[in-house]
CSV table of C-alpha atoms in Angstrom, one decimal:
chain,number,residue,atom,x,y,z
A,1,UNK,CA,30.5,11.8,2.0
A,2,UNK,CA,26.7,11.0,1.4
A,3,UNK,CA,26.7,7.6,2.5
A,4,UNK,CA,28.9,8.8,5.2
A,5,UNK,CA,26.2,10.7,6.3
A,6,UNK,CA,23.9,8.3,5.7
A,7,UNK,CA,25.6,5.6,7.8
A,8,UNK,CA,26.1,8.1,10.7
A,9,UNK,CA,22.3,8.5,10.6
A,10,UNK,CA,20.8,5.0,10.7
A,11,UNK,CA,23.8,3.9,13.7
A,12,UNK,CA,22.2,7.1,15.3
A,13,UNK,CA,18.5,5.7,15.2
A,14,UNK,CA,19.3,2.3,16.1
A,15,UNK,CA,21.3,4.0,19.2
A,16,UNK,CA,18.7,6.1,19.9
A,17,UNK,CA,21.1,8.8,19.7
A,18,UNK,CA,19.4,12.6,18.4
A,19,UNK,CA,20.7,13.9,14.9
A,20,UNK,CA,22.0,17.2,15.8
A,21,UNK,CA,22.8,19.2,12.3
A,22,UNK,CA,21.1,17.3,10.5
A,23,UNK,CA,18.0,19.5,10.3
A,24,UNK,CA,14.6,20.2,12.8
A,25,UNK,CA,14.2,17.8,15.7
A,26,UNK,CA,10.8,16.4,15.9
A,27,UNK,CA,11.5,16.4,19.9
A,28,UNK,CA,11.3,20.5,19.6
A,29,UNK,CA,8.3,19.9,17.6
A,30,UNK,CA,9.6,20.8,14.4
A,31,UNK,CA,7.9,18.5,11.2
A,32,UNK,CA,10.2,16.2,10.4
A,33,UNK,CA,9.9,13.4,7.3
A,34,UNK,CA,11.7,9.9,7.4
A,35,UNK,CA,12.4,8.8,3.6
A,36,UNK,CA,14.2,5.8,2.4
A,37,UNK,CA,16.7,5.0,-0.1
A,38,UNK,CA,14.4,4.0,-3.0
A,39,UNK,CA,13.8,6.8,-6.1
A,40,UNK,CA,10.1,6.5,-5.2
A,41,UNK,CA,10.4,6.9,-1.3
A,42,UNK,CA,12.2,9.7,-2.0
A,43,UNK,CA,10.3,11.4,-4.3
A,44,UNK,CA,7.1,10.8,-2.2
A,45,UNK,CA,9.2,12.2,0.9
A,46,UNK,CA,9.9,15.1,-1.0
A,47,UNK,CA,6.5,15.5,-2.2
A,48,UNK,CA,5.0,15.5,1.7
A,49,UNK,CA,7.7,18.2,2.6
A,50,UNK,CA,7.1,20.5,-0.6
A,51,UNK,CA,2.7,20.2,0.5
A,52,UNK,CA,3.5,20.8,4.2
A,53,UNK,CA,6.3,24.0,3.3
A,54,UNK,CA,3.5,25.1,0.4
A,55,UNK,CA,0.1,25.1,3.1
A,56,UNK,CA,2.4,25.9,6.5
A,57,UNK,CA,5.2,28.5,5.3
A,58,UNK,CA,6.4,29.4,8.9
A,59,UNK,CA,7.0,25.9,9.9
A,60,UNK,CA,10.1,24.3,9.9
A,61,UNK,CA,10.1,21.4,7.8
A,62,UNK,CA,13.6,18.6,7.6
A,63,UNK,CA,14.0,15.7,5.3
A,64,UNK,CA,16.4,13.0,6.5
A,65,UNK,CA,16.9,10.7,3.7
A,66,UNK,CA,18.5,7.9,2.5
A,67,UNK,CA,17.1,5.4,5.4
A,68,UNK,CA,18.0,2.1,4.3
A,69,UNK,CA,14.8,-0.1,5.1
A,70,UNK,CA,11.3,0.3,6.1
A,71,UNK,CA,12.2,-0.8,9.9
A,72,UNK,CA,15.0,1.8,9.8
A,73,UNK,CA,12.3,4.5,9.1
A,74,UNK,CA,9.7,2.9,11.3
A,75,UNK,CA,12.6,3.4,14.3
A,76,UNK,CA,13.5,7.1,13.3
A,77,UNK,CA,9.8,7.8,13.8
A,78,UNK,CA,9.3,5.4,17.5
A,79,UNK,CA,12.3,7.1,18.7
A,80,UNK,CA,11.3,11.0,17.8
A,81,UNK,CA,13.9,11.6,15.3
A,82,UNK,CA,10.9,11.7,12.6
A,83,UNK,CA,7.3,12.8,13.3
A,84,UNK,CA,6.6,11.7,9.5
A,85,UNK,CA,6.8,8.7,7.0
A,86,UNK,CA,6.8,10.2,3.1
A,87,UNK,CA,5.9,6.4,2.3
A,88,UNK,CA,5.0,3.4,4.0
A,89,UNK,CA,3.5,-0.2,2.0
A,90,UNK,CA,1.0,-2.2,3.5
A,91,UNK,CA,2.2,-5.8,2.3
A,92,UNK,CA,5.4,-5.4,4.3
A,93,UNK,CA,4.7,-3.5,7.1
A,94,UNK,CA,1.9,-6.3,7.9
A,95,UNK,CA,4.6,-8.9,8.0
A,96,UNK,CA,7.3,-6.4,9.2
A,97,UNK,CA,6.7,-4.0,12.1
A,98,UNK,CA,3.1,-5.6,13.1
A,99,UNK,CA,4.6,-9.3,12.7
A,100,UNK,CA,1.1,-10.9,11.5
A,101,UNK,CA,0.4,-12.8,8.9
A,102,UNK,CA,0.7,-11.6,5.1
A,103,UNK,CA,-2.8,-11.0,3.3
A,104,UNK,CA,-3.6,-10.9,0.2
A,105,UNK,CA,-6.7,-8.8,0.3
A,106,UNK,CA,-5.7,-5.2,-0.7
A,107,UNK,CA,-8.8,-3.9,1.8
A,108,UNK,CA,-7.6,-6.1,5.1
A,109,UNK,CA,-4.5,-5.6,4.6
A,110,UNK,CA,-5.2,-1.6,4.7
A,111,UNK,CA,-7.2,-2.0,7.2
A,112,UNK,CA,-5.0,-3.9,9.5
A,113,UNK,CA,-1.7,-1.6,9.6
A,114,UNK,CA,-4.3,1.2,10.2
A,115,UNK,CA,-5.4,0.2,13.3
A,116,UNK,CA,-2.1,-2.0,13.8
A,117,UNK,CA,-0.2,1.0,13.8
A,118,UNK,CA,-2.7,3.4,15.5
A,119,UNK,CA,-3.2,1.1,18.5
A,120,UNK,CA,0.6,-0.2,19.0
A,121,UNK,CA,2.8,3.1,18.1
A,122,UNK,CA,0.6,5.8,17.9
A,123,UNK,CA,0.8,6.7,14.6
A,124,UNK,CA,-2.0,7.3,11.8
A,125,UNK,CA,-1.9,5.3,8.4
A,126,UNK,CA,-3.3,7.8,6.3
A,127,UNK,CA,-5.2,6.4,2.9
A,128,UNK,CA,-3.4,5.2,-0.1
A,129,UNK,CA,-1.9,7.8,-2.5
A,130,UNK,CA,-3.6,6.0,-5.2
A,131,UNK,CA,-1.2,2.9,-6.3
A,132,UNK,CA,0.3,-0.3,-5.0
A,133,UNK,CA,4.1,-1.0,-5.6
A,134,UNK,CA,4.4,-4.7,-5.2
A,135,UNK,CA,7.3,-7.1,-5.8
A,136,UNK,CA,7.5,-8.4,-9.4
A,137,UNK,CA,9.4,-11.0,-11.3
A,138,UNK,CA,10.4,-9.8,-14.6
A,139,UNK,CA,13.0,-10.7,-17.9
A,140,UNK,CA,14.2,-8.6,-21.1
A,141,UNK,CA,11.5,-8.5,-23.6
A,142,UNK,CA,14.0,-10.7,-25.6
A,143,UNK,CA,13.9,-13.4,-23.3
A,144,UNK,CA,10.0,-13.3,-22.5
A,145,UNK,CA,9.5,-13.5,-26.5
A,146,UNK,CA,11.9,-16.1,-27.2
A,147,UNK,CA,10.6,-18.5,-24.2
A,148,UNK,CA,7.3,-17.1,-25.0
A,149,UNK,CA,6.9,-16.7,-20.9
A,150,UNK,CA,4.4,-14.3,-19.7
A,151,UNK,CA,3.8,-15.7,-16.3
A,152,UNK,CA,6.1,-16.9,-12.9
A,153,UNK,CA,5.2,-20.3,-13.3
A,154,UNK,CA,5.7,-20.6,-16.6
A,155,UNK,CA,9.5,-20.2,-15.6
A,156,UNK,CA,9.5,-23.5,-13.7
A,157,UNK,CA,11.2,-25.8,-17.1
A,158,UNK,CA,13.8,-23.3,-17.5
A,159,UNK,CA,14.5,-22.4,-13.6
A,160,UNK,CA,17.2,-24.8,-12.8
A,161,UNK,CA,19.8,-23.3,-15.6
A,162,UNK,CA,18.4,-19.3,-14.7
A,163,UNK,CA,20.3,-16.5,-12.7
A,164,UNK,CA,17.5,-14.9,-10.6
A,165,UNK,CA,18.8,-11.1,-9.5
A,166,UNK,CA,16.8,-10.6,-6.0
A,167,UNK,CA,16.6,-8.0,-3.3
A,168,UNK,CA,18.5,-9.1,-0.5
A,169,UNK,CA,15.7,-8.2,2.2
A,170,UNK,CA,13.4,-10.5,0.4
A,171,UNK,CA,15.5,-13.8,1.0
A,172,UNK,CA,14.7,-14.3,4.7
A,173,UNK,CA,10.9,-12.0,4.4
A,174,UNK,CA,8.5,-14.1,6.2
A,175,UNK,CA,5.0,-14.6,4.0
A,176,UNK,CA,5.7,-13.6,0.3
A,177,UNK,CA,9.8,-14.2,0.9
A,178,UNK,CA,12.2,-16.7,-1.1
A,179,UNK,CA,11.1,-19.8,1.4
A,180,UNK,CA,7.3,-18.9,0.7
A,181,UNK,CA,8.3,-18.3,-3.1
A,182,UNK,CA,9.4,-22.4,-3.6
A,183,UNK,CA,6.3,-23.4,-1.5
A,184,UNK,CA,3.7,-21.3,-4.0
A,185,UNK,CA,5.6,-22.0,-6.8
A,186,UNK,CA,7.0,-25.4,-6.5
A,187,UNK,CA,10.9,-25.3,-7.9
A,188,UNK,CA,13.7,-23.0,-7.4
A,189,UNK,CA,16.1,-21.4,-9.6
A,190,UNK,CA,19.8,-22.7,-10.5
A,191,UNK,CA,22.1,-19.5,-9.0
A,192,UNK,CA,20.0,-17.1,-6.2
A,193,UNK,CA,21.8,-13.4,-6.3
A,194,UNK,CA,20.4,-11.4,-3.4
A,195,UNK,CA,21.5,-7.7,-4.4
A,196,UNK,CA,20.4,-4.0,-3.8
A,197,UNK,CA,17.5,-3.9,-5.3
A,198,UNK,CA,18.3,-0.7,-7.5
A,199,UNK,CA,20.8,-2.7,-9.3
A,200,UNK,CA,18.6,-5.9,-10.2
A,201,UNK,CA,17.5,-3.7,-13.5
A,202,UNK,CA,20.4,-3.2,-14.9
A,203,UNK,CA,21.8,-6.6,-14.2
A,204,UNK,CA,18.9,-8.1,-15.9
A,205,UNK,CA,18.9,-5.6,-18.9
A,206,UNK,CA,23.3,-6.6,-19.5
A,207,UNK,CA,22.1,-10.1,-19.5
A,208,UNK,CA,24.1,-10.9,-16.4
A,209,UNK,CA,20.8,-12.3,-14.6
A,210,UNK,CA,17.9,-14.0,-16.7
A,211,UNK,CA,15.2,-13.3,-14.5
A,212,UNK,CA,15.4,-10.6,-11.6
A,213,UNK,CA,12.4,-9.2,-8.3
A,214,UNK,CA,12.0,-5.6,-8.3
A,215,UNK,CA,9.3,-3.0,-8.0
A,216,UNK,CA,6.6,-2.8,-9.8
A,217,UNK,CA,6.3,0.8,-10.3
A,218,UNK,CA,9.7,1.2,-10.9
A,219,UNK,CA,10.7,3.6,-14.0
A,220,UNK,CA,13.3,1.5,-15.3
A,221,UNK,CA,10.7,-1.1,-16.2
A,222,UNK,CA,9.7,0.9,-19.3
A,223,UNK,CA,13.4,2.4,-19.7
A,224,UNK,CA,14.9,-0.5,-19.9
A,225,UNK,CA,12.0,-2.5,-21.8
A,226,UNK,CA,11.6,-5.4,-19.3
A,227,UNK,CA,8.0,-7.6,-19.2
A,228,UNK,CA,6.8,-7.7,-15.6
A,229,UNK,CA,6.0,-11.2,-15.0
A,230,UNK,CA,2.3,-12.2,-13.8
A,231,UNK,CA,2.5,-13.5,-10.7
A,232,UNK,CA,-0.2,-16.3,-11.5
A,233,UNK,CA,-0.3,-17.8,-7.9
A,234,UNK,CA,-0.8,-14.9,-6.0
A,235,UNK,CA,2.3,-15.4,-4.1
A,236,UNK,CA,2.9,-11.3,-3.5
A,237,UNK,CA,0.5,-9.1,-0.8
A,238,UNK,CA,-0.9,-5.9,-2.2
A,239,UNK,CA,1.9,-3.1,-1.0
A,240,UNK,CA,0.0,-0.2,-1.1
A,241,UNK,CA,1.8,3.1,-0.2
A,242,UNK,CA,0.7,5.9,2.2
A,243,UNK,CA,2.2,8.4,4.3
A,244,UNK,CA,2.0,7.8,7.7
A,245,UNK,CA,2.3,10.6,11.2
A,246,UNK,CA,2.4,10.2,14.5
A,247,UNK,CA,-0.4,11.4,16.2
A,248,UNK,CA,2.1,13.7,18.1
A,249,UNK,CA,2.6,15.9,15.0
A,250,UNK,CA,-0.9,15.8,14.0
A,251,UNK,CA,-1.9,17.2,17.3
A,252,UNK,CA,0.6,19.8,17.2
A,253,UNK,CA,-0.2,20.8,13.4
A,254,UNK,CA,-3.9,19.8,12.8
A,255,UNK,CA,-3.5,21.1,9.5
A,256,UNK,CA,-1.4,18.1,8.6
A,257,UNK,CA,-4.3,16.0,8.2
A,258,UNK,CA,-5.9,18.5,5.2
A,259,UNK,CA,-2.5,18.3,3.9
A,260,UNK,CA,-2.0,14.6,3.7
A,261,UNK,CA,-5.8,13.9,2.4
A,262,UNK,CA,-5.1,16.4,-0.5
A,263,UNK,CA,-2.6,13.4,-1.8
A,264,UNK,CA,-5.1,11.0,-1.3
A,265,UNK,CA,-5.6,9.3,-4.9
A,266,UNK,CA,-3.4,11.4,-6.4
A,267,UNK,CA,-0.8,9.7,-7.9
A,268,UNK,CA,-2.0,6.3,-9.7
A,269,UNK,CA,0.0,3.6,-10.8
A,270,UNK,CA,1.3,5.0,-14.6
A,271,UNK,CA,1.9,8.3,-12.7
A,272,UNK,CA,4.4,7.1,-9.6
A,273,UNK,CA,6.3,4.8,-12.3
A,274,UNK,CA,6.4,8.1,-14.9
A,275,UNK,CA,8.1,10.0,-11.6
A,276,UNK,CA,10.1,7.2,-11.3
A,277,UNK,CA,11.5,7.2,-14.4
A,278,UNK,CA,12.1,10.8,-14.7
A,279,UNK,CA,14.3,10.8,-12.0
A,280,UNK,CA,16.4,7.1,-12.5
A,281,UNK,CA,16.3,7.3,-16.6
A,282,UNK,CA,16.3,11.5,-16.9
A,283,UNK,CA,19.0,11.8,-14.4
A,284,UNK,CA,16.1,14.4,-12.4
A,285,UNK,CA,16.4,14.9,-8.3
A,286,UNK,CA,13.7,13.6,-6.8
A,287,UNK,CA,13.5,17.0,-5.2
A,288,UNK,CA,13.0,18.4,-8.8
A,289,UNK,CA,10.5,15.7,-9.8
A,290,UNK,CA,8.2,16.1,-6.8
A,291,UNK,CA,8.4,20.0,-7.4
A,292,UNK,CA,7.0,20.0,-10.8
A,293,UNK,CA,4.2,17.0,-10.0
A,294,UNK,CA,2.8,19.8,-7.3
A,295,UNK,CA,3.4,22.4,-9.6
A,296,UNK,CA,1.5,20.9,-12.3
A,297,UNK,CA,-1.9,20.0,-10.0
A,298,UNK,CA,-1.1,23.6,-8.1
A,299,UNK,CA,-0.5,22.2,-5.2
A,300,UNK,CA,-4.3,20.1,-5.0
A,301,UNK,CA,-5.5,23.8,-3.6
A,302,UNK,CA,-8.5,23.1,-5.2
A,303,UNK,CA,-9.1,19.6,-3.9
A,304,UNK,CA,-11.4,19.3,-0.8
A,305,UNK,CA,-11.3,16.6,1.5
A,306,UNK,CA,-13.1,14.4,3.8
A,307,UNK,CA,-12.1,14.6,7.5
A,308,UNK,CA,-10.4,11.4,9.2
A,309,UNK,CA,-12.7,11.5,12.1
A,310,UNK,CA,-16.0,11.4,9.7
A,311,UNK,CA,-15.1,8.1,7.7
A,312,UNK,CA,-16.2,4.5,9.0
A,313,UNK,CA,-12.8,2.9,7.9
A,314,UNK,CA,-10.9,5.4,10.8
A,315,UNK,CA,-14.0,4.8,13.2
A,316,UNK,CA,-11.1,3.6,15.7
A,317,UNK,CA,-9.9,7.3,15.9
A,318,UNK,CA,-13.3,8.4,17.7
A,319,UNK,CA,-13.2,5.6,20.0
A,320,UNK,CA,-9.6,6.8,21.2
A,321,UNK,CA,-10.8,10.1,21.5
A,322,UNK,CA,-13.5,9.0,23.9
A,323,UNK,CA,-11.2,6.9,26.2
């Protein structure tokens, strides 16, 4: 019945059909959050609708879940059936939404889907929530130790006889995608599986793939004891993640801003893989998870933060106000 549901919501966005049921309609100006179908994207979705119901009580707050890709989410929000993205990652909405070139600079890229995103959909790219959750090669511990591999090129003798697990988004990704992969690199591997990419752990931990590209803050990495391959020729953009709003919402509940900043730096690297894992290897709801993170830091009531408007990164904000 879920991915009934689910289904039945992304043919909706792509229709531009409205969602009726399915929660608060961000065209009655209710707040409503796009997630995705990722542990971490919904986690962090869950997390932005338990800090907006905490600081705004009266306001009507929906989740719609389970989105299948970043462009499915970026549509839900262009076509007012969201007002709010619980995550968004800089290395592929560069390459993705925006179409321009993938950088490698952590700062440009940032810096680009900010004022990408401001000046082409009218939405505000708020700053990081503190990690980056890249792509990443990785193999069982048994295999790294045995082939004494810690690195992606180091994989180049043994590539033509290797399974490689992949997600299947990745294969035709322009920049940092499987075509870009054998020009940095220089070989391929013997058998290419693109797959979901929440199955790629598993595969590789049953030994039915030798080498496999997942997420770097995924949980399973430490449940499942796999060596995250260094990616020695910098063939992956940083992917930093950040909620993003349109600046409908944000006009209609100012308070959002507050709200979002408060989750500025807040969850570092070790911290979104520990939520990870609590959900995908403690059988946890992401719902649950996100609860007891806010819980745990009281909600960040004692965190103050540093208006949009007064910082020289979001200098572009003032000059639309002027116009």
């Amino acid at each position: 019945m879920k991915k009934i549901i689910t289904t039945l919501v992304a043919l909706m966005i792509l229709t531009g059909c409205s969602l009726p049921g399915l929660g608060g309609s961000a065209r009655n100006n209710d707040i409503v959050i796009a997630g995705g179908n990722t542990t971490e994207r919904q986690i962090l979705s869950e997390i932005v609708s338990q800090m907006t119901q905490h600081y705004l009580p009266e306001t009507r707050v929906s989740l719609i879940n389970n989105l299948g890709s970043t462009l499915l989410i970026y549509q839900a929000m262009s076509r007012k059936d969201a007002n709010i993205s619980g995550a968004m990652y800089t290395g592929t909405s560069l390459t993705g939404e925006l179409g321009l070139p993938a950088s490698r600079d952590p700062q440009d890229a940032l810096k680009q889907v900010r004022e990408g995103y401001f000046e082409r959909f009218d939405m505000v790219w708020f700053p990081s929530y503190g990690f980056a959750n890249s792509y990443a090669f990785m193999v069982t511990r048994e295999f790294s130790e045995t082939h004494s591999i810690t690195k992606v090129s180091q994989l180049e003798e043994l590539a033509p006889s290797l399974r490689a697990g992949v997600d299947a988004s990745w294969m035709d990704r322009k920049g940092d995608g499987y075509a870009d992969f054998k020009t940095q690199y220089g070989f391929d591997f013997g058998t290419m599986y693109p797959m979901e990419i929440g199955l790629v752990y598993n595969a590789v931990q049953v030994n039915e793939m030798d080498v496999v590209l997942g997420y770097s803050t995924d949980g399973r990495i430490d449940g499942y004891d796999l060596v995250v391959l260094e990616d020695d020729k910098n063939l992956f953009p940083p992917y930093d993640a950040s909620p993003v709003l349109s600046r409908t919402v944000l006009e209609q509940y100012p308070e959002l801003e507050t709200i979002m900043l408060k989750l500025e730096g807040a969850i570092p690297q070790e911290t979104m893989q520990q939520l990870n894992q609590k959900s995908d290897e403690g059988k946890i709801e992401p719902k649950v998870v996100a609860r007891e993170f806010l819980e745990e830091h009281n909600y960040f009531e004692d965190k103050t933060v540093k208006p949009l408007i007064q910082r020289s990164d979001y200098k572009f904000l003032n000059e639309k106000e002027g116009e």
